[in-house]
Structure formats: C-alpha cells, structure tokens
Short mmCIF file of C-alpha atoms in Angstrom, two decimals:
data_model
loop_
_atom_site.label_atom_id
_atom_site.label_comp_id
_atom_site.label_asym_id
_atom_site.label_seq_id
_atom_site.Cartn_x
_atom_site.Cartn_y
_atom_site.Cartn_z
CA LYS A 1 0.03 -0.09 -0.37
CA ILE A 2 3.27 2.34 0.89
CA PHE A 3 4.71 1.42 -2.70
CA GLN A 4 0.83 2.25 -4.37
CA GLN A 5 0.92 4.91 -1.99
CA GLU A 6 -2.50 4.16 -0.77
CA ILE A 7 -1.37 5.14 2.92
CA GLN A 8 2.01 6.88 4.04
CA SER A 9 1.90 5.88 7.87
CA PHE A 10 0.65 3.33 10.07
CA GLU A 11 0.53 2.52 13.90
CA PHE A 12 1.61 -1.67 15.37
CA LYS A 13 1.86 -2.26 19.08
CA HIS A 14 5.97 -4.65 19.35
CA LYS A 15 4.34 -7.45 21.27
CA PRO A 16 7.65 -8.48 22.55
CA SER A 17 7.92 -4.49 24.16
CA GLY A 18 4.29 -3.81 24.41
CA HIS A 19 5.47 -0.30 22.98
CA ASP A 20 3.14 1.23 19.87
CA TYR A 21 5.21 2.71 17.45
CA LEU A 22 3.91 5.25 14.24
CA VAL A 23 5.64 3.58 11.13
CA LYS A 24 6.24 6.13 8.16
CA GLY A 25 6.99 5.24 4.30
CA ILE A 26 8.72 6.95 2.20
CA PRO A 27 9.13 5.26 -1.76
CA ILE A 28 12.63 5.81 -3.42
CA ASP A 29 12.25 5.48 -7.25
CA ASP A 30 15.74 3.72 -9.50
CA GLN A 31 17.46 6.17 -11.78
CA ASP A 32 14.29 5.12 -14.34
CA GLY A 33 11.98 6.58 -12.36
CA MET A 34 10.82 2.62 -11.17
CA LEU A 35 9.52 2.34 -7.92
CA SER A 36 12.77 0.15 -5.87
CA MET A 37 12.69 0.78 -2.44
CA ALA A 38 10.12 2.02 0.57
CA VAL A 39 12.21 3.10 3.68
CA LEU A 40 10.43 2.70 7.32
CA VAL A 41 10.75 5.45 9.64
CA PHE A 42 9.58 4.41 13.23
CA GLN A 43 8.53 6.08 15.82
CA ASN A 44 8.10 5.19 19.47
CA ILE A 45 4.63 7.19 20.00
CA SER A 46 3.94 4.40 23.68
CA GLU A 47 3.97 7.83 26.44
CA GLN A 48 2.03 9.95 23.51
CA LYS A 49 -0.72 7.54 23.68
CA SER A 50 -0.45 7.29 27.21
CA ILE A 51 -0.95 10.63 27.49
CA ILE A 52 -4.23 10.37 24.99
CA ARG A 53 -5.75 7.63 26.59
CA GLN A 54 -5.20 10.35 30.31
CA ILE A 55 -7.38 13.06 27.97
CA SER A 56 -9.67 10.65 27.00
CA ASP A 57 -10.27 9.13 30.44
CA TYR A 58 -10.34 12.08 32.64
CA ASN A 59 -13.29 14.14 29.88
CA VAL A 60 -15.15 11.09 30.35
CA ASN A 61 -14.91 11.92 34.27
CA LEU A 62 -15.27 15.51 33.52
CA GLU A 63 -18.51 14.96 31.86
CA ARG A 64 -19.48 11.78 34.79
CA SER A 65 -18.85 14.80 37.12
CA LEU A 66 -20.31 18.17 35.42
CA SER A 67 -23.88 15.87 34.79
CA GLY A 68 -23.95 15.03 38.71
CA HIS A 69 -23.11 18.88 39.12
CA ARG A 70 -26.28 19.95 36.88
CA ILE A 71 -28.29 17.50 38.56
CA ARG A 72 -27.93 18.78 41.96
CA LEU A 73 -27.86 22.14 40.00
CA LYS A 74 -31.20 21.56 39.07
CA GLU A 75 -32.30 20.06 42.62
CA ILE A 76 -30.49 23.02 44.61
CA GLU A 77 -32.64 25.12 41.87
CA LYS A 78 -35.14 23.60 42.80
CA LYS A 79 -35.70 23.77 46.30
CA PHE A 80 -34.27 27.52 46.25
CA SER A 81 -37.76 28.16 44.18
CA LEU A 82 -39.61 25.93 46.65
CA LEU A 83 -38.21 28.30 49.27
CA PHE A 84 -38.44 31.68 47.14
CA GLU A 85 -42.06 31.03 47.13
CA HIS A 86 -43.48 28.95 50.01
CA THR A 87 -40.72 30.81 53.13
CA ALA A 88 -42.06 33.10 55.97
CA SER A 89 -38.80 34.83 55.03
CA GLY A 90 -38.98 37.69 52.50
CA ILE A 91 -36.31 37.26 49.51
CA LEU A 92 -35.05 40.43 47.21
CA LEU A 93 -33.24 39.96 44.60
CA THR A 94 -31.67 43.31 43.35
CA ASP A 95 -29.01 43.96 40.94
CA GLN A 96 -25.91 47.12 41.72
CA GLU A 97 -28.09 49.76 40.56
CA ASP A 98 -30.69 48.67 43.51
CA LYS A 99 -33.79 47.31 41.09
CA ILE A 100 -35.63 44.91 42.24
CA ILE A 101 -35.26 42.21 39.80
CA GLN A 102 -36.91 39.67 41.96
CA ALA A 103 -39.61 39.35 45.00
CA ASN A 104 -41.19 36.57 46.70
CA PRO A 105 -45.05 36.19 47.50
CA THR A 106 -44.05 36.75 51.26
CA PHE A 107 -42.85 40.02 50.84
CA CYS A 108 -44.71 41.17 48.26
CA LYS A 109 -48.11 40.61 51.05
CA SER A 110 -46.06 42.23 54.03
CA ILE A 111 -45.70 45.41 51.41
CA GLY A 112 -48.76 45.35 50.37
CA TYR A 113 -47.87 45.04 46.80
CA TYR A 114 -48.01 42.18 43.83
CA GLU A 115 -44.68 41.48 42.56
CA GLN A 116 -45.05 42.99 38.99
CA GLU A 117 -46.58 46.76 40.44
CA ILE A 118 -42.46 46.85 42.39
CA LYS A 119 -40.02 44.67 40.11
CA GLY A 120 -37.66 46.75 38.28
CA LYS A 121 -38.11 49.72 39.92
CA PRO A 122 -35.78 51.11 42.72
CA ILE A 123 -36.22 49.73 46.07
CA SER A 124 -35.93 53.31 47.50
CA GLN A 125 -38.75 53.82 45.71
CA PHE A 126 -40.26 51.71 48.73
CA SER A 127 -38.54 51.88 52.56
CA THR A 128 -38.30 55.60 54.28
CA ASN A 129 -34.82 55.44 55.93
CA PRO A 130 -31.35 55.87 53.14
CA PHE A 131 -31.24 51.89 51.72
CA PRO A 132 -27.78 51.06 52.37
CA ASP A 133 -25.40 50.28 49.31
CA VAL A 134 -25.48 46.66 49.64
CA PHE A 135 -22.56 46.08 46.91
CA HIS A 136 -20.53 47.94 47.94
CA ASN A 137 -20.26 47.53 51.46
CA ILE A 138 -19.66 44.13 51.29
CA ILE A 139 -16.64 44.11 48.83
CA GLN A 140 -15.21 46.82 50.74
CA SER A 141 -15.08 45.18 54.11
CA GLY A 142 -13.86 42.04 53.10
CA SER A 143 -16.83 40.13 54.69
CA ASP A 144 -19.99 37.42 52.85
CA THR A 145 -23.07 39.36 54.13
CA ILE A 146 -23.59 42.36 56.37
CA SER A 147 -27.24 42.96 58.44
CA TYR A 148 -28.89 46.36 58.75
CA GLN A 149 -32.52 46.75 59.71
CA GLN A 150 -34.37 48.27 57.01
CA TYR A 151 -38.20 51.25 57.22
CA PHE A 152 -40.05 49.85 54.35
CA THR A 153 -43.15 51.69 53.27
CA HIS A 154 -46.39 49.63 53.07
CA LYS A 155 -48.84 49.99 50.48
CA ASP A 156 -50.88 52.37 52.61
CA GLN A 157 -47.93 54.41 53.63
CA GLN A 158 -47.64 51.98 57.08
CA SER A 159 -44.14 51.45 58.12
CA ILE A 160 -42.81 47.65 58.55
CA CYS A 161 -39.19 47.88 60.23
CA TYR A 162 -37.47 44.65 58.92
CA LYS A 163 -34.09 42.66 60.35
CA VAL A 164 -32.85 42.38 57.11
CA LEU A 165 -29.30 40.29 56.05
CA ALA A 166 -27.33 40.86 52.26
CA GLY A 167 -24.93 38.27 50.83
CA ILE A 168 -23.50 39.44 46.38
CA VAL A 169 -24.26 36.21 44.31
CA TYR A 170 -21.22 35.73 41.94
CA ASP A 171 -21.53 35.12 37.88
CA GLU A 172 -18.93 32.04 36.99
CA ASN A 173 -16.33 34.17 36.60
CA ASP A 174 -16.42 35.75 40.10
CA ASN A 175 -18.32 39.15 39.29
CA PRO A 176 -21.20 40.61 40.91
CA ILE A 177 -24.50 40.46 39.33
CA TYR A 178 -27.37 40.46 41.58
CA ALA A 179 -28.15 41.39 45.59
CA LEU A 180 -29.65 38.27 47.68
CA GLN A 181 -31.86 39.93 50.91
CA LEU A 182 -33.64 37.95 53.02
CA LEU A 183 -36.71 40.31 55.29
CA GLU A 184 -37.87 39.23 58.80
CA PRO A 185 -39.73 41.94 59.96
CA ILE A 186 -39.44 43.15 63.65
CA ASP A 187 -41.96 43.48 66.63
CA LYS A 188 -43.31 46.12 66.40
CA GLU A 189 -44.28 46.57 69.92
CA LYS A 190 -40.68 45.48 70.45
CA GLN A 191 -38.93 47.19 67.83
CA ILE A 192 -40.27 50.98 69.43
CA GLN A 193 -39.73 49.68 72.91
CA THR A 194 -35.62 49.26 71.82
CA GLU A 195 -35.74 51.82 69.67
CA GLN A 196 -35.77 53.96 73.07
CA THR A 197 -34.04 52.69 75.27
CA GLU A 198 -31.23 52.96 72.35
CA THR A 199 -32.19 56.32 71.74
CA LYS A 200 -32.38 57.02 75.77
CA LEU A 201 -29.13 55.01 75.50
CA VAL A 202 -27.05 57.29 72.73
CA LYS A 203 -29.43 60.32 74.74
CA SER A 204 -27.71 60.04 77.54
CA MET A 205 -23.99 59.33 76.60
CA MET A 206 -24.20 62.59 74.80
CA ALA A 207 -25.10 64.96 77.00
CA ALA A 208 -22.87 63.22 79.63
CA SER A 209 -19.30 62.67 77.10
CA ILE A 210 -18.07 66.49 77.37
CA ASP A 211 -15.42 65.16 74.70
CA PRO A 212 -17.33 65.34 70.81
CA PHE A 213 -18.71 62.45 69.70
CA MET A 214 -21.19 60.98 66.76
CA LEU A 215 -22.96 58.12 66.18
CA LEU A 216 -22.28 56.71 62.38
CA SER A 217 -24.24 53.57 60.26
CA PHE A 218 -21.96 51.35 59.10
CA ASN A 219 -21.69 53.45 55.77
CA GLY A 220 -20.33 56.45 57.65
CA LEU A 221 -23.11 58.48 57.73
CA ILE A 222 -23.25 60.50 60.33
CA ILE A 223 -27.19 60.22 62.08
CA GLU A 224 -26.80 62.29 65.26
CA SER A 225 -23.56 64.24 67.60
CA ASN A 226 -23.31 66.76 70.65
CA LYS A 227 -22.21 70.09 71.44
CA ALA A 228 -18.84 69.24 71.63
CA PHE A 229 -19.26 67.99 68.40
CA THR A 230 -20.08 71.29 66.99
CA GLU A 231 -17.44 73.02 68.79
CA ILE A 232 -14.44 70.59 67.68
CA THR A 233 -15.72 70.43 64.49
CA LYS A 234 -17.71 74.13 63.57
CA TYR A 235 -20.27 71.70 62.39
CA GLU A 236 -23.54 72.79 63.62
CA SER A 237 -25.35 69.45 64.35
CA ILE A 238 -28.03 69.74 62.10
CA ASN A 239 -26.11 70.04 58.77
CA ALA A 240 -23.62 67.28 60.27
CA GLN A 241 -26.95 64.91 59.16
CA SER A 242 -25.85 65.08 55.21
CA LEU A 243 -22.12 63.98 56.65
CA TYR A 244 -19.52 60.98 56.07
CA TYR A 245 -17.05 60.03 58.02
CA TYR A 246 -14.96 60.29 55.56
CA ASP A 247 -15.59 63.86 54.89
CA LEU A 248 -13.77 64.75 58.14
CA ASP A 249 -10.63 62.09 58.44
CA ILE A 250 -8.32 63.42 55.54
CA ASP A 251 -5.75 60.53 56.51
CA HIS A 252 -8.66 57.79 55.92
CA THR A 253 -10.72 57.02 51.75
CA GLU A 254 -14.06 55.44 52.71
CA GLU A 255 -12.51 52.12 51.97
CA GLU A 256 -10.28 52.67 54.44
CA PHE A 257 -13.12 53.45 56.51
CA PHE A 258 -14.88 49.66 55.64
CA GLN A 259 -11.93 47.71 56.69
CA ILE A 260 -12.40 50.12 60.29
CA ILE A 261 -15.43 48.47 60.30
CA GLN A 262 -14.61 44.76 59.10
CA GLN A 263 -12.13 44.99 61.88
CA LEU A 264 -14.76 46.85 64.81
CA LYS A 265 -16.30 42.58 64.04
CA ASN A 266 -13.58 41.27 65.77
CA ARG A 267 -12.33 43.51 68.86
CA PRO A 268 -15.06 46.09 71.27
CA ILE A 269 -12.85 49.43 70.42
CA LEU A 270 -11.02 50.88 68.44
CA SER A 271 -8.53 53.51 68.52
CA PHE A 272 -6.45 56.08 66.03
CA GLU A 273 -4.96 59.36 66.04
CA THR A 274 -5.49 60.74 62.40
CA ARG A 275 -6.58 64.56 61.05
CA ILE A 276 -10.10 66.57 61.06
CA LYS A 277 -10.58 69.04 58.78
CA ARG A 278 -13.55 71.24 60.37
CA GLN A 279 -15.78 73.82 58.27
CA ASP A 280 -13.69 76.28 58.06
CA ASN A 281 -10.98 74.60 56.56
CA LYS A 282 -8.59 73.72 59.56
CA LEU A 283 -6.82 70.80 60.20
CA ILE A 284 -6.36 69.69 64.20
CA ARG A 285 -4.82 66.23 65.39
CA ALA A 286 -7.67 63.91 66.92
CA ARG A 287 -7.63 60.45 68.31
CA ILE A 288 -10.74 58.25 67.70
CA SER A 289 -12.71 55.84 69.54
CA MET A 290 -14.76 53.56 67.84
CA SER A 291 -17.03 50.43 69.43
CA VAL A 292 -20.03 49.18 67.79
CA GLN A 293 -23.60 50.29 69.06
CA SER A 294 -25.98 48.47 67.69
CA THR A 295 -25.21 45.16 65.51
CA GLU A 296 -29.17 45.16 64.31
CA ALA A 297 -29.27 48.69 63.76
CA CYS A 298 -25.69 49.41 61.82
CA THR A 299 -24.26 52.21 63.81
CA ILE A 300 -21.64 52.99 66.23
CA ASN A 301 -19.95 55.05 68.92
CA CYS A 302 -17.43 57.23 67.69
CA PHE A 303 -15.36 59.37 70.04
CA ILE A 304 -13.35 62.49 69.24
CA SER A 305 -10.47 63.40 71.43
CA ASP A 306 -8.77 67.10 70.36
CA LEU A 307 -4.90 66.04 70.20
CA THR A 308 -3.93 69.56 69.04
CA TYR A 309 -5.27 71.70 71.89
CA LYS A 310 -4.13 68.37 74.32
CA GLU A 311 -1.14 69.51 72.95
CA GLU A 312 -1.49 73.28 72.45
CA SER A 313 -2.08 73.10 75.90
CA LEU A 314 0.55 70.68 77.00
CA ALA A 315 3.22 73.28 76.00
CA ALA A 316 1.39 76.06 77.64
CA PHE A 317 1.56 73.50 80.84
CA LYS A 318 5.56 73.26 80.21
CA LYS A 319 6.50 75.89 79.52
CA SER A 320 4.30 77.62 82.62
CA ARG A 321 5.80 74.60 84.47
CA GLU A 322 9.52 75.81 83.44
CA PHE A 323 8.47 78.77 84.54
CA ILE A 324 7.87 78.11 87.70
CA SER A 325 10.83 75.79 88.03
CA SER A 326 13.41 78.12 86.76
CA ILE A 327 12.11 80.70 89.79
CA VAL A 328 12.05 77.85 92.54
CA SER A 329 15.22 77.43 91.55
CA ASN A 330 16.40 80.55 92.66
CA ILE A 331 15.42 80.24 95.85
CA GLN A 332 16.81 78.88 98.14
CA ASP A 333 14.42 76.59 99.98
CA LEU A 334 13.25 73.58 99.87
CA ILE A 335 9.14 73.69 97.89
CA PHE A 336 6.74 70.91 98.41
CA SER A 337 3.51 69.96 97.60
CA LEU A 338 1.50 66.93 99.74
CA ASP A 339 -1.80 64.83 98.88
CA PRO A 340 -4.02 64.53 101.35
CA MET A 341 -2.29 61.33 102.06
CA ARG A 342 0.82 62.94 103.23
CA GLU A 343 2.53 62.04 100.38
CA ILE A 344 4.49 64.11 98.03
CA LEU A 345 3.77 64.80 95.06
CA PHE A 346 6.60 67.21 94.12
CA ILE A 347 9.90 68.81 95.57
CA SER A 348 12.05 70.71 94.29
CA GLU A 349 15.76 70.61 94.09
CA GLN A 350 16.96 71.99 96.78
CA CYS A 351 16.14 69.38 98.64
CA LYS A 352 19.44 67.93 97.97
CA GLU A 353 21.48 71.10 99.60
CA ILE A 354 19.38 70.86 103.01
CA THR A 355 19.16 67.14 103.81
CA GLY A 356 21.06 65.48 101.32
CA TYR A 357 18.20 63.46 99.34
CA SER A 358 17.19 63.67 95.24
CA PRO A 359 13.99 64.43 94.88
CA ILE A 360 14.26 61.86 93.45
CA GLU A 361 14.02 59.24 96.50
CA PHE A 362 12.14 61.67 97.97
CA LEU A 363 9.48 60.17 95.29
CA GLU A 364 10.11 56.72 95.63
CA ASN A 365 9.53 56.78 99.41
CA LYS A 366 6.90 59.10 99.76
CA LYS A 367 6.41 59.65 103.24
CA LEU A 368 10.81 60.38 103.61
CA LEU A 369 9.77 63.83 104.77
CA SER A 370 8.74 63.00 107.64
CA ASP A 371 11.00 59.92 108.31
CA ILE A 372 13.62 62.29 109.03
CA ILE A 373 12.55 64.35 111.33
CA TYR A 374 14.61 64.34 114.60
CA ILE A 375 12.95 61.12 117.29
CA SER A 376 12.70 64.17 119.88
CA ASP A 377 10.84 66.74 117.63
CA LYS A 378 8.23 64.29 115.50
CA GLY A 379 6.03 65.22 119.09
CA LEU A 380 5.66 68.78 116.50
CA LEU A 381 3.52 66.39 114.30
CA ASP A 382 1.00 67.12 116.07
CA ARG A 383 0.57 70.47 116.30
CA LYS A 384 1.47 70.63 112.37
CA GLU A 385 -1.45 68.99 111.92
CA GLU A 386 -4.15 71.13 114.76
CA ASN A 387 -2.49 73.84 112.41
CA ILE A 388 -3.83 71.79 108.88
CA ARG A 389 -6.59 71.48 110.22
CA SER A 390 -7.81 74.94 111.34
CA GLY A 391 -6.91 75.65 107.66
CA ILE A 392 -4.39 79.04 108.31
CA PRO A 393 -0.67 79.10 107.68
CA PHE A 394 1.77 78.02 109.82
CA GLN A 395 5.88 77.67 110.84
CA ILE A 396 6.88 75.05 113.18
CA GLU A 397 11.19 74.52 113.50
CA TYR A 398 12.46 71.15 114.21
CA ARG A 399 15.58 68.61 113.80
CA ILE A 400 16.47 66.99 110.81
CA ILE A 401 18.61 63.95 110.36
CA THR A 402 20.88 64.57 107.05
CA LYS A 403 21.70 61.36 104.93
CA SER A 404 25.14 61.89 106.04
CA GLY A 405 23.44 61.78 110.06
CA LYS A 406 23.98 65.15 110.43
CA ARG A 407 21.41 67.11 113.34
CA LYS A 408 20.20 70.54 111.55
CA TRP A 409 17.38 73.15 112.02
CA VAL A 410 15.14 73.86 109.49
CA ARG A 411 12.08 75.48 109.54
CA GLU A 412 8.88 74.95 108.34
CA SER A 413 6.25 77.12 106.70
CA SER A 414 2.98 75.17 105.01
CA LYS A 415 -0.76 75.86 103.87
CA ALA A 416 -3.70 73.87 102.74
CA SER A 417 -5.38 73.57 100.27
CA TRP A 418 -8.81 72.39 100.38
CA ASP A 419 -12.20 71.97 97.80
CA GLU A 420 -15.84 73.79 97.71
CA HIS A 421 -17.21 71.22 99.72
CA GLY A 422 -14.23 71.28 102.37
CA ASN A 423 -11.73 68.45 101.80
CA LEU A 424 -8.49 68.36 101.87
CA ILE A 425 -7.11 68.81 97.99
CA ARG A 426 -3.26 69.33 99.28
CA ILE A 427 -0.63 70.47 101.15
CA ASP A 428 2.09 73.29 99.62
CA GLY A 429 4.93 74.38 102.14
CA SER A 430 8.70 75.55 102.00
CA ILE A 431 11.58 74.17 103.89
CA SER A 432 14.45 76.61 105.27
CA ASP A 433 17.62 75.27 106.16
CA ILE A 434 17.97 78.16 109.82
CA ASN A 435 20.72 76.04 111.36
CA THR A 436 23.93 78.56 110.72
CA GLN A 437 21.54 80.92 112.12
CA LYS A 438 20.40 78.17 115.31
CA GLU A 439 23.96 78.11 116.29
CA ALA A 440 24.79 81.87 116.23
CA GLU A 441 22.06 82.00 118.50
CA GLU A 442 22.93 78.74 120.70
CA ARG A 443 26.74 80.77 120.72
CA LEU A 444 25.08 83.84 121.81
CA LYS A 445 22.97 82.51 124.32
CA LYS A 446 26.96 81.08 126.09
CA SER A 447 27.60 84.11 125.47
CA GLU A 448 24.76 86.24 127.73
CA SER A 449 25.46 83.04 129.78
CA ALA A 450 28.80 84.17 131.00
CA LEU A 451 28.43 88.03 130.69
CA ILE A 452 26.09 87.45 133.11
CA GLU A 453 28.34 84.98 135.29
CA ALA A 454 31.01 87.85 135.27
CA GLN A 455 28.86 90.54 136.02
CA GLN A 456 27.71 88.47 139.13
CA MET A 457 31.67 87.61 140.10
CA ALA A 458 32.37 91.75 139.18
CA SER A 459 29.74 92.43 141.62
CA ILE A 460 31.00 90.75 144.81
CA GLY A 461 34.35 92.32 143.92
CA ASN A 462 38.06 90.55 141.95
CA GLY A 463 41.70 91.25 142.01
CA GLU A 464 44.56 90.18 140.67
CA ILE A 465 47.59 89.47 142.49
CA ASP A 466 51.24 90.20 140.80
CA LEU A 467 52.92 86.92 142.92
CA VAL A 468 57.20 88.95 141.23
CA ALA A 469 55.79 92.38 141.82
CA GLN A 470 54.14 91.48 144.70
CA LYS A 471 51.01 94.02 144.46
CA ILE A 472 47.82 92.67 144.12
CA HIS A 473 44.98 94.76 141.74
CA TRP A 474 41.69 95.13 143.30
CA SER A 475 38.81 95.31 140.86
CA LYS A 476 36.58 99.00 141.30
CA GLU A 477 33.86 96.77 143.72
CA MET A 478 37.09 96.40 145.57
CA LEU A 479 37.86 98.99 146.27
CA GLN A 480 33.93 100.77 146.97
CA ILE A 481 33.77 97.71 149.46
CA HIS A 482 37.31 98.92 151.28
CA GLY A 483 36.12 102.64 150.76
CA LEU A 484 39.27 103.24 148.59
CA SER A 485 40.05 105.24 145.45
CA ASP A 486 40.42 104.97 142.09
CA SER A 487 44.68 105.73 143.13
CA ASN A 488 44.97 102.42 145.21
CA LYS A 489 44.39 99.90 143.31
CA SER A 490 47.71 98.90 142.64
CA LEU A 491 48.97 97.87 146.11
CA ASN A 492 51.85 96.29 148.42
CA ILE A 493 50.44 92.96 149.56
CA GLN A 494 52.17 93.88 152.48
CA SER A 495 49.93 96.94 153.42
CA ILE A 496 46.76 94.48 152.50
CA ARG A 497 47.64 93.11 156.49
CA SER A 498 46.32 96.75 157.01
CA TYR A 499 42.37 96.35 155.32
CA THR A 500 42.14 92.83 157.61
CA HIS A 501 40.68 92.61 160.65
CA PRO A 502 42.65 91.14 162.97
#
C-alpha cells in the first residue's frame, strides 16, 4: 500500500516490548523512475498514546462529574424555587443599581404590592430611610454578608421594620451580579422599645460626654452628634446629617473606613490618631475611638479627642512649669507639695542641699519627708496636724537628720488647700535651713550667760595678785567695798594687812 501510495503511515504494537510505534513509509524511485524500494521510519509513540488515553479518561470523568453537578444544581434550583415561593421570610433579588429583579410572595404580601408593581423599580422607592449600598459595603468590608435594619412603606403608607441579612451572588467568573436579601419583620412594639432604649442611651452618652461624639451608621453616615462635636468641628449638628465620617477624616479614605468597620467586628473598641478637617478647613489632630453601638441598627459610637488643643495646652503647661521651675531653682528654700495622705506630689531640687536626699529618693519613698524628722521633735507633727485642720498658714521649727547623719535645724512654712466641699486637696509649703542661725543663737546664749555670770562675779569684787612685784590689783568694786579711791587700786601685798580684821 505504501508502494501504491494508498497510505503514508501506520501504527502497530511491538508485542515483545509492548510499545506502540508509528511507521512512516517513504517510496524511492530508481534511476529509471521506477519504484524500487521504500524507507520505513519507526517512531515510539507509547508515551503520547498514554497521555491521550489519560486525557480521554479525564474527559469522560469530567463529563460524568458535570452531569452530576447539573443534576445537583437543578435540585438546588428546585429547592431554592420552593423556598423562594413558600418561605415565611421575605426574599429580594436586586441588581447593582438597587433595582428589584425579583421578590417572593411573602415580601410582596407584607408591603401590599404585587411583584409586577415593584419589579424593575429602585428599592429606595419603597423604603423610608436611606438604603445601604449592599454591593459596596460587602465588597469593601471583605465580609460575606452584612445585616442592618430597614423600614419599608406599605401600600397603605404604614411603616414596617425589617431585619435584613444581605449577601452577593457571583457569576462563574466571580463577578457580582445581584444581591440576595433575606428580610424578617421585627415586632413593632419590641422595635419601639428597642429604639427608645437605644435613643435614651445615645442621648445620655451625648449629654454626659465632654468629648465630641458622633453616632455613625455602618456606611459612615453621621446620624447624631453632640454640642462638643459642633465646637470642635464647627459643623452644626443639624448640618452634620449630610456628612459622612470620611468627609472629615482626611487620612482615611472611604475604602479604609470600611476596613476599620471590618476590624470592629473582632474587637470591642478601636482607637487611632488622625487629622480632622473642620468646616473652616482648619486641620486638627485627633484621637478617634470607635465601638459598635448596635449590630441590629448597624450603628457605631465614635468619640473624638482633640489632640491639637491638648498639645497646645501641654505646651503651655510645660512652658509654665519651666517658668515655675526657673523661679523655684533660684529659691534657697525646699519647696514641696503633699497629697491628702501626706505623700509627696512635688519637691524641689533644693532638697538635696538641705537634706542630702535627691528628689527621686523623696518620690520613691513618699513618707521620707516625715521620716527624717529628729525623733525628739516628732511630737511637733501633732501640732502641725492641728494647724492643717485649722486652715491657716503656720510655721514650725524642728530638727532633721540628714542623709550623712548630721543633725540640722529647719523651719517649715505650710498652708493647706481645700475644695468647695471642705475636702483637703493638698498641702503646699517650704522648708528653710536655719541651722547656721540656730548655732549663732546658741553661741549668743552662751555669751550672754558668761556675761551675766561675769557681771555677778564683778559685783562681789575681785583682784589680781602679782607675785613677782608683790602687788595686788583690785577691781573698782573691791576698792568701793574698802572705801578706797581709784588711786589705791595697786597696793603692796604687805599693806593689805591693814585692811584685814585682826
């Protein structure tokens, strides 16, 4: 057949090896143009044949699997259809423009419309409050579903509240095609009680909070705000209703806001620093603290702490403290402040010079200021307490034992501060080193004593005997006692006998 050119190749199995071969035949003419022979080329195709068989088997299995999936899918569609038609819950299918694709009989009956009346119309046409962007919220948050409360208007204008659980249905290419929403009506009386409770809670939080407060929906809409919010942002509360959180926070985009909402699902509170843009376009640094207020109502508590004001206040405080420290450092006295428990709140650097102890040692041992009082003078503490209770400034002098063990005199001047309810707030005072003064006073006392004693001795009369010159020198008082004049103040020892009784 190869010579006759009926075939160009054929396959055969080599029995000893079991291999498959493809044989190609090439006819060759002789010099006269007559077919004289053929060259046969053998190619081992066992591996290719094996792959082809595997592919064929895979296709067969795939077809069987797909056939099974089609059967199960039909069963699922049948069950869903039964569920859609007969479930007690409302079911809505909406497209990305929030238009109603399909609504089950339960939902249609609950709002008083036929499906044909609402099909193809925006869902917002039948709701009394803003409808959340389901596609956007789910995709941005990264969750499979979202839940929220929604009010729908019955055909007779009655308002009905539903708890909604929404998810997205995707096509085979993972593209979102429509939203599936399950709706459960909420008992009206229970809903009113819940709303009243939540309203009271929110209003009490807003009234009690000195920090700016916002109540946010899960999509970032500012629902409520307090007076402090108006003061910090310059937005009036009534105007804040058209604002979204990410309109104020210039450091977080709308997408990043939904990431924050996702994080809130796993933690009770979330805090971060950011910049807030006021209505006058001025930027302020702020700390934001968020927590979920209600998962059913999809609301978030949001507190704002003005870091700009606090930083400015802190800077002013530091400047004031530096100014006070500069003044205190030039005062030789030890300055201190005690809390109501008599523990040290503040002590100046001069404590090292007066007591030998550093400020750190006093702050680590908050009773050290009373511990260093000399034991014999500790009774003065009772007097000190009486003066504190009297509320008038006072001074006391006592001795302390310095860190080196030296005894030193000090003078304390203190004054207690009280609040409007008569509660002790703190005790402020100073301690002066009067040791040099006390030592001088002691020397003066000794000198005065010596002087008095000398004067007493002088009134008795005294004399000095010069043994070398055999002379006696009498004081003025001694001369007066003997009735002699000042000219006789130096007498011969022998002559003194005449003034002595026999």
